[in-house]
Coordinates of C-alpha atoms and ligand atoms in Angstrom, one line a residue:
X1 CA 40.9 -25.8 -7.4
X2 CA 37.2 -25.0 -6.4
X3 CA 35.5 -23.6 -9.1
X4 CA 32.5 -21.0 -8.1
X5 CA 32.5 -19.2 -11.6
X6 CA 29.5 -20.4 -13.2
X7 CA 27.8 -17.8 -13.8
X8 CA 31.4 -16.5 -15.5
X9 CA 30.9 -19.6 -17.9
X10 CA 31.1 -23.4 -17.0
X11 CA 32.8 -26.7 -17.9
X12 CA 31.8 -28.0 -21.6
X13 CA 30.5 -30.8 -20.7
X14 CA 32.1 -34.2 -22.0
X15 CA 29.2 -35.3 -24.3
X16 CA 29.1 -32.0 -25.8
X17 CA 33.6 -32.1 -26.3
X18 CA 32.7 -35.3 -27.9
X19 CA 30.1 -34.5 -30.6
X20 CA 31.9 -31.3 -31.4
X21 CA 35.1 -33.2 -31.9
X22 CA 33.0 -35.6 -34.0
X23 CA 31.6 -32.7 -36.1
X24 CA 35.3 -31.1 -36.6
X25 CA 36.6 -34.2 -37.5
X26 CA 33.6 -35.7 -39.6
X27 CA 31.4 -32.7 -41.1
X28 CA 33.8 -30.7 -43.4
X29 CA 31.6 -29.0 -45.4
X30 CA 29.3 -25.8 -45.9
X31 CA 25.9 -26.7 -44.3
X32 CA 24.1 -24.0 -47.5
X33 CA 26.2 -26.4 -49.9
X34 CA 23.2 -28.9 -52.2
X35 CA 25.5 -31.8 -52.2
X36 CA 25.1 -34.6 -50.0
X37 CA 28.1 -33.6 -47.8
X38 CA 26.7 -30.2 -47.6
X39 CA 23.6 -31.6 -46.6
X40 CA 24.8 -34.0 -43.6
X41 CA 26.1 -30.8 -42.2
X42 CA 22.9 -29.1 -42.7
X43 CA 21.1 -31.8 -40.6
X44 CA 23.6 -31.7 -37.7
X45 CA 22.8 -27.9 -37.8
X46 CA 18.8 -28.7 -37.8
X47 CA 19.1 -31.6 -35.2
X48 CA 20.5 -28.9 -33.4
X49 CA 17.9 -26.3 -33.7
X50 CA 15.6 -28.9 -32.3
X51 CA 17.6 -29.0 -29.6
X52 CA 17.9 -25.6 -28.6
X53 CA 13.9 -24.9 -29.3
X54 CA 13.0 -27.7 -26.9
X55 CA 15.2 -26.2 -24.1
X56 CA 12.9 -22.8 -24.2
X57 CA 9.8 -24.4 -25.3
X58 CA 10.1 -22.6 -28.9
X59 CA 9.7 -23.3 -32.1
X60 CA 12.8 -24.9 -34.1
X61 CA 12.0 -21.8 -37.3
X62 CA 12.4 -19.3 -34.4
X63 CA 16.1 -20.2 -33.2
X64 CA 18.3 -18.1 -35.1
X65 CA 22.0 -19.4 -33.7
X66 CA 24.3 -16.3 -33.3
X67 CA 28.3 -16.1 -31.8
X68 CA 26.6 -16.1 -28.0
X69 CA 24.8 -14.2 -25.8
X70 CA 26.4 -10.6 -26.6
X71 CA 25.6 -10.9 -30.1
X72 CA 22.0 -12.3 -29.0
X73 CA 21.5 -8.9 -27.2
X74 CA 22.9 -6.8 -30.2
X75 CA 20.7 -8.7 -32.9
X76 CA 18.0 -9.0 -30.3
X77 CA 17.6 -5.3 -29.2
X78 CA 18.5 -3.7 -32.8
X79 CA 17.2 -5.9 -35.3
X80 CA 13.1 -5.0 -33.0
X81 CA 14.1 -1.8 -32.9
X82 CA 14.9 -1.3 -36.4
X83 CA 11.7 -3.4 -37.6
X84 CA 9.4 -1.4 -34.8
X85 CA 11.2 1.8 -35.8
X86 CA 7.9 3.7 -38.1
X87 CA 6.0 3.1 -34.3
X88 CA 8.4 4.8 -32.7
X89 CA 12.0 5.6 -31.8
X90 CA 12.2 4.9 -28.5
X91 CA 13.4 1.6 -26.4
X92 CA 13.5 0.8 -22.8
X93 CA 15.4 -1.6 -20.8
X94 CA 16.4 -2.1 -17.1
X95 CA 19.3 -0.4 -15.0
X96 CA 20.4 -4.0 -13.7
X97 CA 21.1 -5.7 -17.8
X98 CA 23.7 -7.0 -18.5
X99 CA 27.1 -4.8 -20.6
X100 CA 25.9 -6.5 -23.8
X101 CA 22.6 -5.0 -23.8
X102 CA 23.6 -1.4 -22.9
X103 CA 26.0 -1.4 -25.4
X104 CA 23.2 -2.5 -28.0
X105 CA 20.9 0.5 -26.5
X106 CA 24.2 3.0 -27.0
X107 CA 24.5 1.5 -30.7
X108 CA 20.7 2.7 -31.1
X109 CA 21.5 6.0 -29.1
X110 CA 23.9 7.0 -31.4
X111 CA 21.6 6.8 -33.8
X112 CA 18.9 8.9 -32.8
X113 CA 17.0 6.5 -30.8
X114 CA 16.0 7.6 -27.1
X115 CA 16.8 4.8 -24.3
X116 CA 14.9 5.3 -21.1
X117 CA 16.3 2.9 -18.0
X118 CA 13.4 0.7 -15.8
X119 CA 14.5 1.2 -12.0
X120 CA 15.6 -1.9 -9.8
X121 CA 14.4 -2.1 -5.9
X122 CA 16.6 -2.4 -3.3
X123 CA 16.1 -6.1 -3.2
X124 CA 17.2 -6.2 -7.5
X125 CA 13.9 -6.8 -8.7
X126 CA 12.4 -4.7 -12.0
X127 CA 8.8 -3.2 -10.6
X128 CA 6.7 -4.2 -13.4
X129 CA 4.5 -0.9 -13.0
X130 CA 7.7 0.9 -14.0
X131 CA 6.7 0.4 -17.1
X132 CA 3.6 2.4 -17.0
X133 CA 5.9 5.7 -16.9
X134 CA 7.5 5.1 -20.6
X135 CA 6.3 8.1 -23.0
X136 CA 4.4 7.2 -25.9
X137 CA 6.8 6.3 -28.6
X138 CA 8.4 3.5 -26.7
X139 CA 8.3 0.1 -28.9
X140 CA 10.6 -2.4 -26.7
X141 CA 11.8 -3.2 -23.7
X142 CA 14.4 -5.8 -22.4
X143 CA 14.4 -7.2 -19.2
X144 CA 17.1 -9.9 -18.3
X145 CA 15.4 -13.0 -16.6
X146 CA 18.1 -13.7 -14.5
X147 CA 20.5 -11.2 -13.3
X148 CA 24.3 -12.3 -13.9
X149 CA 25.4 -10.9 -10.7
X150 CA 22.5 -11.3 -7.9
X151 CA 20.9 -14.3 -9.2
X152 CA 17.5 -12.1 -9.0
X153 CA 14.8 -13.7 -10.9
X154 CA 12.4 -11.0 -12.9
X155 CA 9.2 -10.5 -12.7
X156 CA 9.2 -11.3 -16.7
X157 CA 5.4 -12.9 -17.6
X158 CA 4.3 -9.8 -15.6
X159 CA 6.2 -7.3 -17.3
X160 CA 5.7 -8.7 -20.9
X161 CA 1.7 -8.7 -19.8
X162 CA 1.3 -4.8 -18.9
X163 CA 4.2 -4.5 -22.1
X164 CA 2.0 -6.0 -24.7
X165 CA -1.6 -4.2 -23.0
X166 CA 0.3 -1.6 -24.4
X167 CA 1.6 -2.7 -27.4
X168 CA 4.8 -3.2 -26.6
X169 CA 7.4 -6.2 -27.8
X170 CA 9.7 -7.9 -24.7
X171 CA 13.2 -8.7 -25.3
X172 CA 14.4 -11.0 -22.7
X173 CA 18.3 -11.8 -21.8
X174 CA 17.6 -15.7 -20.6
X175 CA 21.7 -15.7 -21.0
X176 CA 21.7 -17.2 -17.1
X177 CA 18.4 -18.2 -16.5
X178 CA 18.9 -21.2 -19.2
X179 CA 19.5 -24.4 -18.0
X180 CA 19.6 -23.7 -14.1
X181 CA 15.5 -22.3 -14.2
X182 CA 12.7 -23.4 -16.2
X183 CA 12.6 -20.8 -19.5
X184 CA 9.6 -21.1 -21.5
X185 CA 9.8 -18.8 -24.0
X186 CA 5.6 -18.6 -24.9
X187 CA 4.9 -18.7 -20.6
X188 CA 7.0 -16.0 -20.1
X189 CA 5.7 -13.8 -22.8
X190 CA 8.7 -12.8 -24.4
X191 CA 9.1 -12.0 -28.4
X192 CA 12.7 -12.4 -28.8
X193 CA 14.8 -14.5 -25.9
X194 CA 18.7 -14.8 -26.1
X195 CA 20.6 -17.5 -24.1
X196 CA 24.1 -18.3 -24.8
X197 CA 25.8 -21.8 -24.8
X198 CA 29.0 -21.4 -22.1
X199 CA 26.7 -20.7 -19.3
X200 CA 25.4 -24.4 -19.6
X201 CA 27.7 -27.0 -20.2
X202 CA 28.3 -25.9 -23.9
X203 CA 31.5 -24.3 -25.8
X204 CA 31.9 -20.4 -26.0
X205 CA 30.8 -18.5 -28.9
X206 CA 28.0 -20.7 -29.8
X207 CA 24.2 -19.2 -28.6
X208 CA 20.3 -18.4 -29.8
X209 CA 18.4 -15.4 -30.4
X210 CA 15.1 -16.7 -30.4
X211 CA 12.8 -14.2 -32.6
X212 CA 8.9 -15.5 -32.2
X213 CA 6.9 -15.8 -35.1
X214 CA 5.0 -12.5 -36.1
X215 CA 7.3 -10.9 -33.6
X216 CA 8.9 -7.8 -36.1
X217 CA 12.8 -8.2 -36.5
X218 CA 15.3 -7.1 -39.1
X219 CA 19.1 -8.6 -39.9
X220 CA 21.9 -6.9 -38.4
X221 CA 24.2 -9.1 -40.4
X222 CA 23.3 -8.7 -44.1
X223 CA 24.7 -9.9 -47.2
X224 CA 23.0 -13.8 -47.5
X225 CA 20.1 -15.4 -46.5
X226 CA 21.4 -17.7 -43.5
X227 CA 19.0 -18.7 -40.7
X228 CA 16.1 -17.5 -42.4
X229 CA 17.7 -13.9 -43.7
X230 CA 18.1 -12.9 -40.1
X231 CA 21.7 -13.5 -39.7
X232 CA 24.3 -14.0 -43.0
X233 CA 27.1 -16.0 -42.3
X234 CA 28.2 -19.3 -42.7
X235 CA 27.2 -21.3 -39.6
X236 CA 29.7 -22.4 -36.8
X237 CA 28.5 -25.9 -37.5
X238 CA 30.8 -27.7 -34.2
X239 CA 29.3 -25.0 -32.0
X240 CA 25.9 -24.9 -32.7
X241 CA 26.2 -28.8 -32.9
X242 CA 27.8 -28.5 -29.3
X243 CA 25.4 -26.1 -28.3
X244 CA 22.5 -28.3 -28.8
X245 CA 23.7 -31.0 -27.0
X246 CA 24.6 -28.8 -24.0
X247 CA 20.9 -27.7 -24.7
X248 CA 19.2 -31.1 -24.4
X249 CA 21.6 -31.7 -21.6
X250 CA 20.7 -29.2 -19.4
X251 CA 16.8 -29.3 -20.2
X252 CA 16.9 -33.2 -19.0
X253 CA 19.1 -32.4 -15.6
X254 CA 17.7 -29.1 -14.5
X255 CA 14.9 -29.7 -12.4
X256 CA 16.9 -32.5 -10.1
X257 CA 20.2 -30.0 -10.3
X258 CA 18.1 -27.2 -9.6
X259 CA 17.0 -28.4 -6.7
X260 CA 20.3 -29.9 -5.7
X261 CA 22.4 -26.4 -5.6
X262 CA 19.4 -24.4 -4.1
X263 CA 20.3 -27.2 -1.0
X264 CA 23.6 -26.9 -1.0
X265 CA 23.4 -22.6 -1.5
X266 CA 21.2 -22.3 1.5
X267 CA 24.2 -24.4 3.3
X268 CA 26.6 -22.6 2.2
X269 CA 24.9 -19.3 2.6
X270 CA 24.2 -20.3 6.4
X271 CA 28.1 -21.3 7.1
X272 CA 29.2 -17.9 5.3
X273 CA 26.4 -16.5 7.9
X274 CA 28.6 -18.1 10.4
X275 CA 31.8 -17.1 9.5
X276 CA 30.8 -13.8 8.7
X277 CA 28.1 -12.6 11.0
X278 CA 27.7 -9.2 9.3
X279 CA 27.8 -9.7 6.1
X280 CA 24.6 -8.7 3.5
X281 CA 23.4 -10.8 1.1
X282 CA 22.3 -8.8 -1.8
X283 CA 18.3 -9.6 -3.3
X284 CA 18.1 -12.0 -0.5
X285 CA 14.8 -11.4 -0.3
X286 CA 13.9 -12.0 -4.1
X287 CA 13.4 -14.9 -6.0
X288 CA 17.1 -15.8 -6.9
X289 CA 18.5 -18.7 -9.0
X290 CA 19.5 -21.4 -6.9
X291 CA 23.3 -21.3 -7.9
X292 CA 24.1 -17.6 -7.4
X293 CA 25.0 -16.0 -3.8
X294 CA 26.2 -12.1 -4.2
X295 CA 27.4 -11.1 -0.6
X296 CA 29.4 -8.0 0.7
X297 CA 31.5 -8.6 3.4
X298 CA 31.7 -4.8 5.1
X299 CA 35.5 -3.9 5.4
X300 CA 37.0 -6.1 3.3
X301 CA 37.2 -5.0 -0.4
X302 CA 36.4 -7.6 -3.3
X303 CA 39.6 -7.3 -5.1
X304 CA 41.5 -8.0 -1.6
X305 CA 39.3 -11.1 -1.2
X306 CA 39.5 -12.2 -4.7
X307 CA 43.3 -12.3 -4.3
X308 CA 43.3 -14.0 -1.1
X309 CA 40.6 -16.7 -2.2
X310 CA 42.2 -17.2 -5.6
X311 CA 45.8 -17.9 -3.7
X312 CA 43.6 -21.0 -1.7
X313 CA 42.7 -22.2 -5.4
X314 CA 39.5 -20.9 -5.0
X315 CA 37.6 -19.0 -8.1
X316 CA 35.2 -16.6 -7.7
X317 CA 34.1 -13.2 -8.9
X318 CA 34.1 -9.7 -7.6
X319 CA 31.5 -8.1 -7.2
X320 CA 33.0 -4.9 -7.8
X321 CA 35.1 -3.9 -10.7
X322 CA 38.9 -2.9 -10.3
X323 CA 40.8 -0.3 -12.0
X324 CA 44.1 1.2 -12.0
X325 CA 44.0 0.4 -7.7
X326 CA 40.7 2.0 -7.5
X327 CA 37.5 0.5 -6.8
X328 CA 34.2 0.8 -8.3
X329 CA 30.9 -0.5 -7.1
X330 CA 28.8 -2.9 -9.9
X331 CA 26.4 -0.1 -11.8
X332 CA 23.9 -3.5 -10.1
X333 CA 24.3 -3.1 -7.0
X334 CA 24.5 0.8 -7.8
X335 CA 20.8 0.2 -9.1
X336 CA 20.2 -1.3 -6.1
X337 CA 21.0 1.5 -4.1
X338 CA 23.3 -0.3 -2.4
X339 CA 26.0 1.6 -0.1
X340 CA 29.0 1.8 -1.8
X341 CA 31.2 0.9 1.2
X342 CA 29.0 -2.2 0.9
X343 CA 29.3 -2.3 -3.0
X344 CA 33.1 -2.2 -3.1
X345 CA 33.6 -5.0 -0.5
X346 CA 30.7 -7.3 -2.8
X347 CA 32.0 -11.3 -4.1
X348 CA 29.8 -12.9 -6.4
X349 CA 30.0 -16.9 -5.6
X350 CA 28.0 -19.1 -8.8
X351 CA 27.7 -22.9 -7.9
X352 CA 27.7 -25.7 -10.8
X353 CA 27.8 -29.2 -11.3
X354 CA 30.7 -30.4 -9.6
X355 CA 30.0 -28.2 -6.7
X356 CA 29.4 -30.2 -3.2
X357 CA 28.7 -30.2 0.1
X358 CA 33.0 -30.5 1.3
X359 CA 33.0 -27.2 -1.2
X360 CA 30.8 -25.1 0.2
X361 CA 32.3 -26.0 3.7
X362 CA 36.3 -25.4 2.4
X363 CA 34.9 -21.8 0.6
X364 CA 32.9 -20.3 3.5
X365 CA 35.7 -21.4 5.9
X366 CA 38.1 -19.4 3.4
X367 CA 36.1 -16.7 3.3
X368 CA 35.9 -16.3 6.9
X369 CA 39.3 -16.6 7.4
X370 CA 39.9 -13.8 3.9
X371 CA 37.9 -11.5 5.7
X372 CA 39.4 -11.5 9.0
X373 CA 43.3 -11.1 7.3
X374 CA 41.8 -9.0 4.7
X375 CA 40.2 -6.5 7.9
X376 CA 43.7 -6.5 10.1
X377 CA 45.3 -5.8 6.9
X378 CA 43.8 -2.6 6.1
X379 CA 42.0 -1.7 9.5
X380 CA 38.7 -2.7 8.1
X381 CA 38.7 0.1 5.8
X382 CA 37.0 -1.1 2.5
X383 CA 37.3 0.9 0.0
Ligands
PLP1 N1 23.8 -11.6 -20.8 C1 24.1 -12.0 -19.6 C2 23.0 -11.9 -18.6 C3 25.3 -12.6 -19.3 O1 25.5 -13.0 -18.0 C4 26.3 -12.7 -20.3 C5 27.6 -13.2 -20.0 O2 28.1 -13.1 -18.9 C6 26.0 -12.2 -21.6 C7 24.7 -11.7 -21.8 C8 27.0 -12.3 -22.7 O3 27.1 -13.6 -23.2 P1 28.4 -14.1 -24.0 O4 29.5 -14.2 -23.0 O5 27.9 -15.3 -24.6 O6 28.6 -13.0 -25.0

């Protein structure tokens, strides 16, 4: 099997498998509890913290662990805009974030709260002047760092700059950004940051709303005074443990595999060239993260290749949705303005650790050869 899902999630790595099966097996009890049992768990949960705070240069009192990066969003998003609310009831985020944090904006629209969208250029990059057309009222905005499907690096520092000139607090989705880019929470200028465990090497359901101090912000989950009275519950003690050794993990590798997969994506991006001599690679000319190539192949329709790539044990994700035979183009690569006989015939490919240099030679050789049956099978018609 060749796996070029990462940015789907990723293999927990084997030290982090090994601490959390150390925690399960060792640190039975409630980390709020004042006896000494209670209190071993507590400082796996704090050692933890560390961890996670050191990964986006924060500070350990402004991790507030949540169940992953949707929750992040949700907390992140609702909790400012809650706490912001007597400035105003209006909150702005891009066209190209991810599900989790439109459906946070459609909890505060139904509500009473007005969401206006940023537009994306063609090459899937958020214009920071787009923010100098938001009507007075507006107290947020969320902009993802990295988009999930293009790779496309924002223009964050910049945006949170004109943001705060205007008194404005920055949300930023760091969800796949973290651990394959350098995130620095204070650099970038962001008040709260999200980034969410299985997109680096740690389990699922384990992740980090980051709320900077001063930085306004109210519970979603009420009821006890966990994680500072910002979110009740009783910790997930293995995953945040997990989580934070994923964290410190990927903070020590990043720069040497960062610059590892951007060698072997511009190799594999030139044999797909190759293979494929018309094919588009989407925010090719943006800044992109150096794992993440999203490419449409004209004629040959994403689910068609998924099938065929998936039957050569090879993993990857459309970049298209599918439903009930139909296809639909990625509301990205609709921001994007992309064609849709261009959007429908998208594959998202997301390198990781294990990925190597045979790999991206077996893939784009598949791919080539997917195209071509996939085109004589349906006369090149795409969608
Ligand atoms: N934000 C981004 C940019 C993502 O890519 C994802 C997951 O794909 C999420 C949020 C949601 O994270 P989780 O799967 O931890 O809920």
């Amino acid at each position: 099997m060749i796996y070029f899902d990462h940015n789907a999630s990723t293999p927990v790595l084997p030290e982090v498998v090994e601490a959390m099966r150390d925690c399960l097996a060792g640190l039975p009890a409630n980390p709020s509890s004042a006896h000494r049992e209670g209190q071993r768990a507590r400082a796996a949960v704090e050692r933890a913290r560390a961890q996670v705070a050191a990964l986006v240069h924060a500070r350990p009192d402004e991790v507030v662990f949540t169940s992953g990066g949707t929750e992040g969003d949700h907390a992140g998003l609702i909790g400012a805009a809650w706490a912001l609310e007597p400035r105003g009831r209006r909150v702005a985020i891009s066209a190209i974030e991810h599900h989790a944090v439109h459906g946070a904006a459609e909890v505060l629209a139904r509500s009473g709260f007005e969401v206006a969208h940023l537009p994306v250029g063609t090459d899937g990059w958020v214009p920071p002047d787009a923010l100098d057309a938001l009507p007075a009222g507006t107290t947020l905005v969320a902009v993802m760092l990295a988009n999930n499907e293009t790779g496309v690096l924002q223009p964050l520092a910049e945006i949170a700059r004109r943001a705060h000139a205007r008194g404005l607090r920055v949300l930023c989705d760091a969800v796949q950004a973290a651990g394959k880019v350098p995130v620095d929470v204070e650099l970038l200028g962001a008040d709260y940051l999200v980034i969410s465990g299985h997109k680096f090497g740690g389990p699922k359901g384990a992740g980090a709303l980051v709320v900077r101090r001063g930085a306004p912000f109210e519970a979603l989950f009420r009821g006890s005074a966990h994680e500072g009275g910002r979110r009740g519950g009783t910790e997930n003690v293995a995953g945040i443990v997990g989580l934070g050794v994923a964290a410190e993990q990927a903070g020590r590798d990043q720069p040497a595999e960062a610059r590892r997969l951007l060698r072997l994506r511009e190799r594999f991006e030139g044999l797909l060239h190759a293979a494929v001599p018309d094919l588009v690679v989407h925010g090719a000319r943006a800044p992109r993260l150096p794992n993440t190539v999203n490419a449409s192949f004209p004629g040959a329709r994403s689910d068609h290749l998924l099938m065929a790539l998936d039957a050569r044990g090879i993993e990857v994700s459309a970049g298209a949705a599918c439903a009930s035979g139909a296809v639909e183009p990625s509301p990205v690569l609709r921001a994007m303005q992309v064609p849709r006989e261009l959007a429908v015939a998208a594959l998202r490919f997301s390198l990781g650790r294990a990925s190597s240099e045979a790999e991206v030679a077996e893939v784009a050789a598949a791919v080539g050869a997917a195209v071509r049956a996939v085109r004589a099978a349906t006369g090149g018609a795409g969608a």
